Amino acid sequence: MYADVIMEINVFKNKTFTYKIPSNIKVEIGSRVHIPFGSKKVNGIVLNIKDDYKDNIQLKEIISLIDDKPILNKEQIYLIKFLRDNYLCTYLDAYKVMMPTQLKLSKNINNIKTEKKYYIKNIKEVNTKAEQNILNLFKDKDYLKPSEISNKKALKILLEKDILFIKEEEKYRLNNNFEIIEKIKLTKEQQKIYEEINYSKDSIFLLRGVTGSGKTEIYMDLIEDVLKENKEVIVLVPEISITTQLVSRFKGRFQDKVALFHSGLSAGERYDEWRKIKRKEVSIVVGARSAIFSPFTNIGLIIMDEENDESYKQENNPRYNTIDVAIERIKYNNAKLLLGSATPSLESYARAKVNRYHLLELETRVNNKKLPKVEIIDMKTEMKKGNSIISSVSKNYILDRLNKKEQIMILINRRGYSNYVICSECGEVIKCPNCDISLTYHKNNNSLKCHYCNFQINMPNNCKKCNSKYLSLKGKGTEKIEEVLHSIFKDIRVIRMDSDTTSKKSSHEKIIKDFNDYKYDVLLGTQMIAKGLDFANVTLVVVIDADSSLYISDYRSSERTFSLLTQVSGRAGRHDKEGNIVIQTFNPNHYAIKLVENHDYVNFYNNEITIRKRLYYPPFCFIVAIRILSNDFEKGSREINKINNILKSKLDEKNKILGPTIFPKINNIYGFQTIIKYKNKEPIMKVLEEIDLHYINSEVKLEIDFNPNRL
């Protein structure tokens, strides 16, 4: 018998090597193995096993198994091959994305947390009251922890007498205690959706439900049915901040059947959760993008909440789209996929309109609660009146809510204090030395930071170019809005939620809990506060600079703007109190903003799909971006032009080749990009495979990105 093995060696990370399987070792597909390679001994993973080997070469033997059982199941091996074939990543990249850090091929880390426990071994008479007191503690318990036994001298005697014994047992790091949440009876509208999913023979469903329509309750009832069939469920959410509240609801309903996966967990915690899944101790995983690779073997349902969110697209190799992987997994398991959103991606909604997905729609909030009233404020008019960052309408609403002891959420999708610093004398903008990007001013530590490479300096006193003292702060971010709020409203309690305030472990959870416990009047943040959060006392949402995302040069900018505004609008008035939304903008008549006023997704879709068709953008074509990254501008430019020439010579005019374009320098790396618009992937893949092979060990870096988030 012979095994095809991959290993963590950069030169060969996309190649398999064949080894002979010794008769005394039971090697299976998915096993980690210790193998000889040249003069070294390395670790590898078995991708395939075959009966014979036709080449006339003397093969080396596998030395040993690393684990008792295979760490990859057959479906995961299938997914490794799927990722490699569809995204042109390497075998090794595909392996790494679905395994915890502790199971890297190059390491044998056994990061298992343990705790000591004392058990009764033999029941004997004891001589002292202290010894008897310890034994009395066992009346209602199978074991005792060291912290429960105060008399260490008596404990030592019991151990020496062989009455007690100590055992070191594995302990999971995450707390599994959640308040029990009772099942809520579905409304008639929810029940209809639930039954349609349950009884339909279709496999992919798109649920468009207005914010507050109770999509999560439908999810949980569907999950309950799947668990009754002894099948497993993956629930995907885009943000850690959303995961916090959602996990509480799922754990409250399903208790210890739930595992958690997201980037906020430590490596040890992720390893614990992975082991729970592998050992079949849980049957539900709730997590962000990477949870799609959970090592379940009998999936019955996959749910993607906020399916339109950009975080479902992986930006590094393998550059997969989560929905593509989810579709492969439901095909493999004969399962169902439910996509949910108040603002589905145009691609998903277009597929639903032509019955590729089964379309379901919830048009009203639970118990017919009113959607919040949306007011669009023209900031050009406000400026003429002498108002600046916060409009007069917003001020009045905020004051009203403070007096009523109700809470407010304020969104500005920019962190820091000011976007950039400019010299009033010569016009010089202070830029990052590593990037072609202006530095952002952070007032809390009087520093200038680059949000791309993390370069940081103290705020200078003079302009480096002309030595002028007149440096002006331009633009605004969350820090500045916080300062303005404190200057207008006495004793207002504001908590910020952005990348600066959530960098520490569990900071998301603490901010959300403190705001929910009414320790603050205002939750001020970037887009991370826009989705999924549910606070009973929030009755006002204010959006500042609502049109800022419209000016990004990308065909999805209108879609992003409409989605963000619709989602954040849904945070107000979700319970007994009615909500108001104030959207401040300099472009009040743009359809992506105007249609938010009536929560009108369908008309937005009709407007946007017409533009996409005219300009030949998805869903009317697919897009692949080919990028060259280099620290040498001339070399990078030369290579992207070579690629362009290859594409033009090998692809016909049905494939639209655009570019190359040049990106701003980031972290001393220049970027060059060409994009192809296409309908048929097969001829594109053949050419891209040739190009990819050429650049595997090149001095420049090649990136091939199918259906990228941004162009």
XYZ file of C-alpha atoms in Angstrom:
711
model
C 0.000 0.000 0.000
C 1.140 3.539 -0.785
C 0.217 6.990 0.547
C 0.237 10.380 -1.207
C 1.439 12.913 1.359
C 1.698 16.722 1.538
C 4.189 18.439 3.827
C 5.024 21.918 5.097
C 7.953 22.734 2.846
C 7.495 25.994 0.920
C 9.051 24.772 -2.313
C 6.766 21.735 -2.416
C 3.631 22.982 -0.634
C 1.469 22.259 -3.691
C 2.904 18.839 -4.459
C 2.201 15.360 -3.095
C 4.911 12.764 -2.474
C 4.313 9.018 -2.446
C 5.515 6.890 0.485
C 5.332 3.178 1.150
C 3.089 2.203 4.082
C 4.802 -0.294 6.444
C 2.716 -3.352 7.300
C 2.876 -2.612 11.042
C 1.276 0.866 10.762
C -2.416 1.478 10.098
C -2.349 4.605 7.940
C -5.657 6.138 6.822
C -6.627 9.073 4.609
C -6.429 12.172 6.831
C -3.689 10.771 9.105
C -0.730 12.916 10.158
C 2.490 10.997 9.590
C 6.193 11.353 10.364
C 8.217 10.833 7.175
C 11.788 11.059 5.852
C 12.416 13.828 3.322
C 15.943 14.150 1.986
C 18.215 14.225 5.012
C 15.416 15.500 7.278
C 12.427 14.016 9.036
C 9.215 16.019 8.653
C 5.477 15.748 9.274
C 2.882 15.293 6.554
C -0.798 14.621 5.976
C -2.098 11.695 3.918
C -4.367 12.829 1.070
C -4.756 9.516 -0.733
C -4.011 5.787 -0.355
C -3.476 3.469 -3.329
C -2.748 -0.208 -3.865
C 0.120 0.084 -6.294
C 2.808 2.425 -7.559
C 3.792 2.145 -11.213
C 6.965 4.247 -11.389
C 10.199 2.280 -11.092
C 11.532 4.315 -8.149
C 12.675 3.102 -4.731
C 10.194 4.666 -2.291
C 10.872 5.605 1.315
C 8.622 4.315 4.078
C 6.448 6.273 6.500
C 8.213 6.282 9.881
C 5.227 6.593 12.236
C 1.769 7.988 12.915
C 1.549 11.236 14.903
C -2.029 10.799 16.154
C -4.093 7.778 17.200
C -6.798 8.611 14.663
C -6.941 10.650 11.421
C -7.334 14.364 12.155
C -9.111 14.979 8.833
C -12.261 13.161 7.774
C -13.017 12.224 4.162
C -15.160 15.296 3.588
C -12.347 17.583 4.744
C -9.961 15.881 2.319
C -12.568 16.521 -0.375
C -12.713 20.197 0.693
C -8.914 20.532 0.493
C -9.064 19.380 -3.122
C -12.084 21.626 -3.795
C -10.255 24.706 -2.480
C -7.127 23.916 -4.472
C -9.026 23.300 -7.717
C -11.371 26.294 -7.452
C -9.217 29.001 -5.874
C -5.744 28.009 -7.125
C -4.349 27.790 -3.608
C -1.871 25.144 -2.496
C -2.702 21.921 -0.691
C -0.942 23.312 2.354
C -2.940 26.576 2.364
C -6.157 24.564 2.152
C -5.063 22.299 5.027
C -4.131 25.217 7.278
C -7.450 27.038 6.890
C -9.440 24.178 8.384
C -7.162 23.134 11.251
C -6.336 24.736 14.624
C -2.834 26.141 15.102
C -1.912 23.219 17.369
C -2.278 20.798 14.453
C 0.100 22.487 12.029
C 2.246 19.966 10.218
C 5.479 21.567 11.352
C 4.616 21.361 15.055
C 3.487 18.820 17.612
C 1.873 21.083 20.181
C -0.308 19.450 22.782
C -1.932 22.567 24.230
C -4.459 20.814 26.441
C -5.485 22.478 29.690
C -5.900 20.175 32.681
C -7.150 20.412 36.259
C -6.605 18.234 39.322
C -9.540 16.357 40.835
C -9.731 14.185 43.973
C -11.773 10.960 43.960
C -12.598 8.377 46.653
C -10.653 5.160 46.079
C -11.329 3.075 49.198
C -13.814 3.672 51.995
C -12.009 3.217 55.324
C -12.332 4.533 58.838
C -10.480 7.762 59.513
C -8.833 8.944 62.714
C -9.548 12.648 62.813
C -12.492 14.997 62.417
C -10.553 16.960 59.776
C -10.232 13.847 57.611
C -13.942 13.042 58.076
C -14.887 16.628 57.139
C -13.162 16.168 53.788
C -14.967 12.878 53.150
C -18.283 14.523 54.050
C -17.776 16.927 51.142
C -18.149 13.974 48.753
C -21.771 13.306 49.804
C -23.280 15.010 46.746
C -20.213 15.006 44.516
C -18.211 12.520 42.492
C -15.006 14.516 42.911
C -13.535 17.570 44.636
C -11.318 20.304 43.222
C -8.222 21.484 45.176
C -9.933 24.834 45.839
C -12.747 23.033 47.712
C -10.395 21.446 50.272
C -8.889 23.877 52.774
C -7.134 21.433 55.146
C -4.147 20.331 53.066
C -2.594 18.362 55.945
C -5.668 16.125 56.308
C -5.828 15.783 52.525
C -2.235 14.542 52.441
C -3.040 11.868 55.054
C -6.081 10.644 53.072
C -3.912 10.316 49.971
C -1.202 8.436 51.896
C -3.834 6.049 53.333
C -5.014 5.307 49.794
C -8.515 6.536 50.685
C -8.374 9.278 48.045
C -6.534 9.453 44.766
C -5.765 12.407 42.535
C -6.420 12.510 38.823
C -5.425 15.163 36.301
C -8.229 15.608 33.783
C -8.663 17.628 30.642
C -10.514 20.918 31.072
C -12.103 23.099 28.395
C -11.297 26.783 28.635
C -14.611 28.400 27.649
C -17.389 28.846 30.174
C -20.403 26.723 29.250
C -22.854 28.218 31.738
C -25.627 30.224 30.098
C -29.021 31.248 31.375
C -31.699 28.919 30.009
C -33.895 30.536 27.342
C -37.347 29.114 26.776
C -38.621 28.346 23.292
C -40.710 31.171 21.827
C -43.798 30.317 19.817
C -43.445 31.393 16.197
C -45.815 33.961 14.712
C -48.043 32.890 11.823
C -45.659 34.486 9.311
C -42.616 32.816 10.901
C -44.419 29.470 11.100
C -45.220 29.615 7.387
C -41.529 30.202 6.542
C -40.433 27.440 8.936
C -42.814 24.903 7.372
C -41.866 25.892 3.826
C -38.186 25.210 4.565
C -38.922 21.980 6.423
C -41.180 20.418 3.818
C -39.538 21.701 0.635
C -37.283 19.397 -1.370
C -35.106 22.376 -2.351
C -31.671 22.577 -0.773
C -30.777 26.309 -0.852
C -33.075 28.945 0.660
C -32.754 32.737 0.782
C -34.698 34.357 3.613
C -35.059 38.114 3.202
C -36.513 39.376 6.448
C -36.753 42.986 7.575
C -34.731 43.833 10.682
C -36.504 42.581 13.797
C -38.645 40.065 11.889
C -37.442 37.165 14.044
C -35.202 35.247 11.662
C -33.227 33.837 14.611
C -36.334 32.192 16.104
C -36.924 30.397 12.794
C -33.264 29.323 12.772
C -33.561 27.801 16.248
C -36.737 25.842 15.519
C -35.163 24.429 12.349
C -32.047 23.478 14.326
C -34.157 21.678 16.916
C -35.662 19.512 14.158
C -32.228 18.700 12.716
C -30.909 17.651 16.146
C -33.853 15.271 16.560
C -32.556 13.477 13.444
C -29.100 13.171 15.114
C -27.596 15.514 12.537
C -25.334 18.526 12.967
C -25.697 22.258 12.311
C -23.278 25.054 11.398
C -24.483 28.617 12.110
C -22.332 31.322 10.517
C -22.311 34.971 11.568
C -20.090 37.715 10.135
C -18.899 39.666 13.197
C -17.552 38.758 16.629
C -19.806 41.505 18.041
C -22.860 39.726 16.580
C -21.584 36.350 17.778
C -21.619 37.554 21.406
C -25.385 38.057 21.657
C -26.269 35.257 19.263
C -24.158 32.722 21.158
C -25.961 33.639 24.387
C -29.273 32.874 22.688
C -28.116 29.603 21.129
C -26.372 28.394 24.291
C -29.390 29.423 26.338
C -31.611 27.290 24.112
C -29.299 24.355 23.331
C -26.880 24.528 26.308
C -23.758 22.329 26.040
C -24.584 21.163 22.505
C -23.012 24.379 21.138
C -19.360 25.024 20.235
C -18.004 28.438 19.346
C -15.567 29.469 16.607
C -14.264 32.974 15.875
C -11.016 34.941 15.698
C -11.525 36.414 19.181
C -10.773 33.046 20.783
C -7.263 32.176 21.896
C -5.433 29.365 20.109
C -6.084 27.109 23.095
C -9.805 27.900 23.142
C -10.100 27.201 19.422
C -8.314 23.890 19.914
C -10.741 23.002 22.734
C -13.778 23.785 20.588
C -12.323 21.825 17.657
C -11.831 18.793 19.927
C -15.428 19.024 21.172
C -16.636 18.850 17.570
C -14.213 16.072 16.632
C -15.292 14.013 19.650
C -18.984 14.548 18.814
C -19.592 16.211 22.179
C -21.484 19.029 20.414
C -23.830 19.109 17.456
C -24.034 22.874 16.776
C -21.222 25.253 15.861
C -21.798 29.009 15.958
C -19.005 31.072 14.504
C -17.501 33.333 11.905
C -16.203 32.366 8.447
C -13.742 29.641 9.488
C -16.502 27.679 11.253
C -17.602 26.429 7.814
C -14.697 23.934 8.045
C -15.882 22.416 11.351
C -15.075 18.667 11.347
C -18.679 17.470 11.457
C -19.494 14.266 9.580
C -23.302 14.353 9.371
C -24.428 17.909 8.620
C -28.174 18.469 8.276
C -28.307 22.274 8.053
C -26.000 25.238 7.444
C -27.249 28.745 8.256
C -25.478 31.889 7.003
C -26.849 34.910 8.851
C -26.257 38.315 7.195
C -25.212 36.345 4.116
C -24.309 39.529 2.224
C -21.556 40.511 4.645
C -18.091 40.998 3.123
C -16.359 39.141 5.945
C -17.585 35.846 4.441
C -14.922 36.319 1.760
C -11.414 35.251 2.801
C -8.813 37.840 1.793
C -5.735 35.605 2.190
C -4.977 32.246 0.583
C -7.148 30.312 0.090
C -9.366 33.213 -1.066
C -12.595 31.299 -0.752
C -16.146 32.588 -0.595
C -17.906 30.944 2.352
C -21.139 30.450 0.439
C -19.307 28.334 -2.174
C -17.863 26.077 0.533
C -21.262 25.870 2.251
C -22.881 24.719 -1.000
C -20.233 22.007 -1.406
C -20.824 20.804 2.142
C -24.609 20.549 1.791
C -24.162 18.647 -1.487
C -21.768 16.235 0.215
C -24.127 15.722 3.190
C -27.457 15.955 1.346
C -28.311 18.846 3.690
C -29.967 22.274 3.460
C -28.462 25.764 3.327
C -30.385 28.770 4.658
C -29.106 32.240 3.746
C -30.597 35.035 5.842
C -30.427 38.825 5.576
C -32.469 42.013 5.623
C -30.412 43.106 2.617
C -29.300 40.066 0.588
C -26.399 40.445 -1.819
C -27.522 41.314 -5.332
C -26.055 38.040 -6.573
C -28.072 35.967 -4.092
C -31.321 37.834 -4.683
C -30.857 37.561 -8.455
C -30.389 33.786 -8.115
C -33.528 33.600 -6.005
C -35.489 35.576 -8.613
C -34.691 32.913 -11.223
C -35.390 30.051 -8.764
C -31.809 28.912 -8.289
C -32.458 29.627 -4.618
C -35.838 29.193 -2.915
C -36.928 32.754 -2.004
C -38.676 33.406 1.327
C -39.627 36.872 2.589
C -40.631 38.286 5.980
C -42.046 41.770 5.418
C -43.057 42.699 8.988
C -41.437 42.777 12.396
C -42.477 40.308 15.091
C -46.022 41.018 16.344
C -46.359 43.762 13.715
C -44.081 46.162 15.590
C -43.457 49.293 13.556
C -40.238 49.707 11.636
C -38.437 52.830 12.871
C -39.201 56.172 11.259
C -36.250 57.299 9.115
C -35.399 60.988 8.625
C -32.764 62.015 6.095
C -30.982 65.253 6.963
C -29.284 67.303 4.241
C -26.045 68.453 5.864
C -25.536 71.157 3.224
C -28.565 72.925 4.708
C -27.320 72.259 8.243
C -23.954 73.824 7.423
C -25.674 76.966 6.156
C -27.527 77.164 9.485
C -24.239 77.052 11.382
C -24.482 73.449 12.564
C -21.558 71.138 11.912
C -20.966 67.508 12.876
C -24.259 66.837 14.669
C -27.400 68.271 13.082
C -30.039 70.225 15.000
C -32.522 67.374 14.442
C -30.058 64.858 15.906
C -29.369 67.099 18.906
C -33.084 67.410 19.698
C -33.649 63.667 19.418
C -30.601 62.844 21.571
C -31.723 65.288 24.290
C -35.231 63.804 24.227
C -33.878 60.250 24.670
C -31.562 61.286 27.484
C -34.497 62.859 29.327
C -36.540 59.659 28.853
C -33.584 57.512 29.997
C -33.629 55.684 26.669
C -30.481 54.719 24.784
C -28.891 55.834 21.538
C -26.580 54.279 18.961
C -24.420 56.534 16.784
C -22.595 55.240 13.713
C -19.668 56.881 11.972
C -17.708 54.426 9.888
C -14.300 55.858 10.691
C -12.181 55.412 13.808
C -9.702 57.858 15.296
C -10.124 61.609 15.813
C -9.291 63.123 12.419
C -8.718 61.524 9.002
C -5.594 63.482 8.237
C -3.384 66.381 9.288
C -2.557 69.132 6.784
C -0.238 72.120 6.961
C -2.271 75.318 6.535
C 0.766 77.124 5.094
C 2.098 74.770 2.378
C -0.686 72.168 2.066
C 1.549 69.219 2.999
C -0.387 66.194 4.316
C 1.429 63.993 6.849
C 1.693 60.535 5.290
C 2.901 57.130 6.394
C 6.530 56.529 5.288
C 5.638 52.924 4.395
C 2.332 53.574 2.616
C 0.866 56.094 0.179
C -1.765 56.835 2.830
C -2.285 59.794 5.173
C -1.873 59.167 8.895
C -4.935 59.321 11.168
C -4.820 61.482 14.293
C -5.744 59.779 17.594
C -6.296 62.322 20.342
C -6.355 59.888 23.278
C -2.567 59.450 23.026
C -1.779 62.451 20.778
C -0.438 60.233 18.021
C -0.629 59.737 14.277
C -1.304 56.154 13.175
C -1.361 54.264 9.918
C -4.372 51.931 9.855
C -2.679 49.772 7.214
C 0.811 48.957 8.558
C 0.446 50.174 12.201
C 3.221 52.786 11.873
C 2.832 55.351 14.665
C 4.472 58.650 15.680
C 3.741 61.394 18.191
C 1.842 64.358 16.791
C 4.514 66.797 15.523
C 4.545 70.487 16.484
C 5.759 71.688 13.101
C 5.368 70.879 9.428
C 8.382 68.867 8.250
C 8.302 70.552 4.852
C 8.038 74.262 5.747
C 8.408 74.229 9.569
C 5.067 76.012 10.034
C 3.265 75.584 13.366
C -0.150 75.742 11.698
C -1.156 72.113 11.405
C -4.883 71.537 10.875
C -6.892 68.444 11.810
C -9.298 67.478 9.026
C -12.161 65.006 8.915
C -13.739 63.189 11.817
C -13.858 59.776 13.438
C -15.320 58.090 16.497
C -12.975 59.873 18.938
C -13.991 63.311 17.684
C -17.712 62.497 17.782
C -17.296 61.361 21.391
C -15.645 64.675 22.263
C -18.405 66.659 20.519
C -21.125 64.730 22.373
C -19.506 65.526 25.728
C -19.261 69.209 24.776
C -22.982 69.426 23.869
C -24.629 67.168 26.465
C -23.632 67.468 30.104
C -22.948 64.162 31.909
C -23.711 62.049 28.813
C -22.287 58.532 29.173
C -20.646 57.362 25.930
C -18.909 54.083 25.146
C -17.003 53.584 21.889
C -16.917 50.353 19.920
C -14.292 50.325 17.180
C -11.011 48.584 16.380
C -9.186 50.691 18.978
C -11.502 49.824 21.881
C -12.026 46.151 21.000
C -8.432 45.018 20.505
C -8.259 43.241 23.875
C -9.728 39.806 24.483
C -13.423 39.784 25.465
C -13.675 43.565 24.978
C -16.636 43.126 22.586
C -18.557 41.158 25.197
C -17.823 43.701 27.944
C -18.911 46.699 25.857
C -22.134 44.981 24.792
C -22.915 43.836 28.349
C -22.210 47.253 29.881
C -24.394 49.008 27.320
C -27.157 46.434 27.740
C -26.980 46.951 31.534
C -27.573 50.702 30.974
C -24.163 51.787 32.209
C -24.018 54.073 29.159
C -26.460 56.284 27.280
C -24.736 56.079 23.898
C -23.025 53.283 21.981
C -20.819 55.060 19.440
C -19.048 52.972 16.848
C -18.049 51.962 13.361
C -19.845 49.417 11.183
C -19.341 46.700 13.810
C -22.381 48.104 15.681
C -24.623 47.999 12.597
C -25.696 44.350 12.505
C -27.252 41.768 14.753
C -27.199 43.689 18.036
C -30.447 43.784 19.991
C -30.946 46.251 22.860
C -34.430 46.686 24.306
C -33.841 50.287 25.398
C -32.386 51.656 22.125
C -34.919 53.974 20.477
C -32.652 56.252 18.435
C -29.952 55.635 15.837
C -27.948 58.502 14.327
C -25.726 57.960 11.285
C -23.012 60.544 10.621
C -21.466 60.915 7.143
C -23.871 58.325 5.749
C -22.665 58.907 2.189
C -18.936 58.374 2.845
C -18.993 54.819 1.464
C -20.623 56.007 -1.786
C -17.407 57.679 -2.902
C -15.275 54.538 -2.883
C -14.371 53.635 -6.453
C -16.048 50.233 -6.568
C -19.135 48.849 -8.294
C -20.512 47.634 -4.946
C -20.348 51.022 -3.161
C -24.096 51.736 -3.489
C -24.972 48.229 -2.314
C -22.676 48.551 0.708
C -24.163 51.923 1.616
C -27.781 50.769 1.382
C -27.034 47.599 3.336
C -25.154 49.375 6.133
C -27.838 52.044 6.571
C -30.681 49.517 6.497
C -28.937 47.259 9.000
C -28.088 49.997 11.488
C -31.611 51.397 11.144
C -32.856 48.057 12.410
C -31.175 48.506 15.800
C -33.848 50.956 17.046
C -37.344 50.216 18.326
C -36.972 46.437 18.342
C -39.044 45.913 21.496
C -41.896 47.837 23.170
C -40.747 51.377 22.355
C -40.893 52.929 18.894
C -37.658 53.922 17.191
C -36.302 56.829 15.173
C -33.412 56.942 12.718
C -31.561 60.091 11.676
C -29.344 59.785 8.593
C -27.002 62.741 8.081
C -25.726 63.066 4.512
C -24.478 65.518 1.903
C -26.151 63.435 -0.822
C -29.783 62.986 0.332
C -31.206 62.204 -3.119
C -28.968 59.259 -3.973
C -31.173 56.186 -4.381
C -28.992 54.113 -2.005
C -29.829 56.604 0.760
C -33.313 57.735 -0.286
C -34.717 54.186 -0.406
C -33.586 53.499 3.174
C -36.291 55.966 4.228
C -38.984 53.363 3.467
C -36.800 50.277 4.107
C -37.327 49.521 0.405
C -34.914 46.740 -0.546
C -36.879 45.618 -3.622
C -36.754 49.038 -5.298
C -33.076 49.348 -4.419
C -32.467 45.971 -6.055
C -34.372 47.042 -9.190
C -32.331 50.265 -9.466
C -28.999 48.590 -8.855
C -29.561 45.536 -11.060
C -30.320 47.824 -14.022
C -26.984 49.605 -13.555
C -25.090 46.317 -13.128
C -26.569 44.939 -16.346
C -25.667 48.060 -18.318
C -22.077 48.073 -17.014
C -21.665 44.263 -17.192
C -20.940 43.557 -13.540
C -22.041 40.632 -11.314
C -24.521 38.948 -11.312
C -24.276 39.247 -15.127
C -20.679 38.055 -15.135
C -18.016 36.696 -12.804
C -14.842 38.594 -11.934
C -11.338 37.418 -11.173
C -8.603 39.820 -10.050
C -4.961 39.045 -10.829
C -2.537 40.998 -8.649
C 1.210 41.345 -8.549
C 2.784 42.563 -5.293
C 6.405 43.688 -5.209
C 8.723 45.949 -3.234
C 10.227 46.964 -6.585
C 7.893 49.177 -8.643
C 9.602 48.520 -11.977
C 9.696 44.758 -11.484
C 6.035 44.639 -10.432
C 4.979 46.763 -13.385
C 6.928 44.560 -15.791
C 5.362 41.342 -14.445
C 1.751 42.561 -14.548
C 2.247 43.656 -18.153
C 3.615 40.199 -19.001
C 0.492 38.655 -17.489
C -1.724 41.043 -19.437
C -0.067 40.007 -22.682
C -0.550 36.296 -21.872
C -4.241 36.872 -21.086
C -4.840 38.803 -24.302
C -3.119 36.156 -26.402
C -4.954 33.174 -24.867
C -8.479 34.460 -24.126
C -11.088 35.464 -26.696
C -13.099 38.697 -26.723
C -15.937 37.139 -24.694
C -13.670 37.665 -21.688
C -13.250 41.360 -20.849
C -9.719 42.178 -19.673
C -9.420 45.472 -17.749
C -6.174 46.985 -16.530
C -3.590 46.937 -15.274
C -4.204 49.488 -12.519
C -1.824 50.519 -9.744
C -2.704 50.390 -6.031
C -1.342 52.825 -3.445
C 1.833 51.523 -1.811
C 1.033 49.635 1.424
C 3.773 48.641 3.883
C 6.431 49.296 1.212
C 4.732 46.942 -1.228
C 3.471 48.137 -4.612
C 0.326 46.550 -6.011
C -0.733 46.053 -9.640
C -4.044 44.564 -10.736
C -5.749 43.264 -13.855
C -9.328 42.023 -13.778
C -11.198 39.675 -16.093
C -14.970 39.679 -16.504
C -16.128 36.275 -17.707
C -19.057 33.864 -17.898
C -17.338 30.538 -18.558
C -14.735 29.616 -15.921
C -13.105 26.660 -17.682
C -10.921 28.508 -20.249
C -10.027 31.120 -17.622
C -8.835 28.436 -15.187
C -6.528 26.810 -17.731
C -4.707 30.086 -18.374
C -4.594 31.071 -14.703
C -3.197 27.673 -13.694
C -0.284 28.211 -16.106
C 0.342 31.700 -14.724
C 0.061 30.493 -11.117
C 2.569 27.683 -11.711
C 5.084 30.168 -13.108
C 4.943 32.397 -10.017
C 5.037 29.770 -7.209
C 8.644 30.589 -6.250
C 8.938 33.992 -7.882
C 10.549 37.158 -6.496
C 7.175 38.885 -6.847
C 3.969 37.680 -5.232
C 1.007 36.634 -7.360
C -2.563 36.777 -6.036
C -5.528 35.319 -7.911
C -8.811 36.387 -6.346
C -12.145 35.076 -7.655
C -15.098 37.426 -7.124
C -13.159 39.834 -4.887
C -14.938 42.093 -2.399
C -13.257 45.197 -3.765
C -11.623 46.138 -7.048
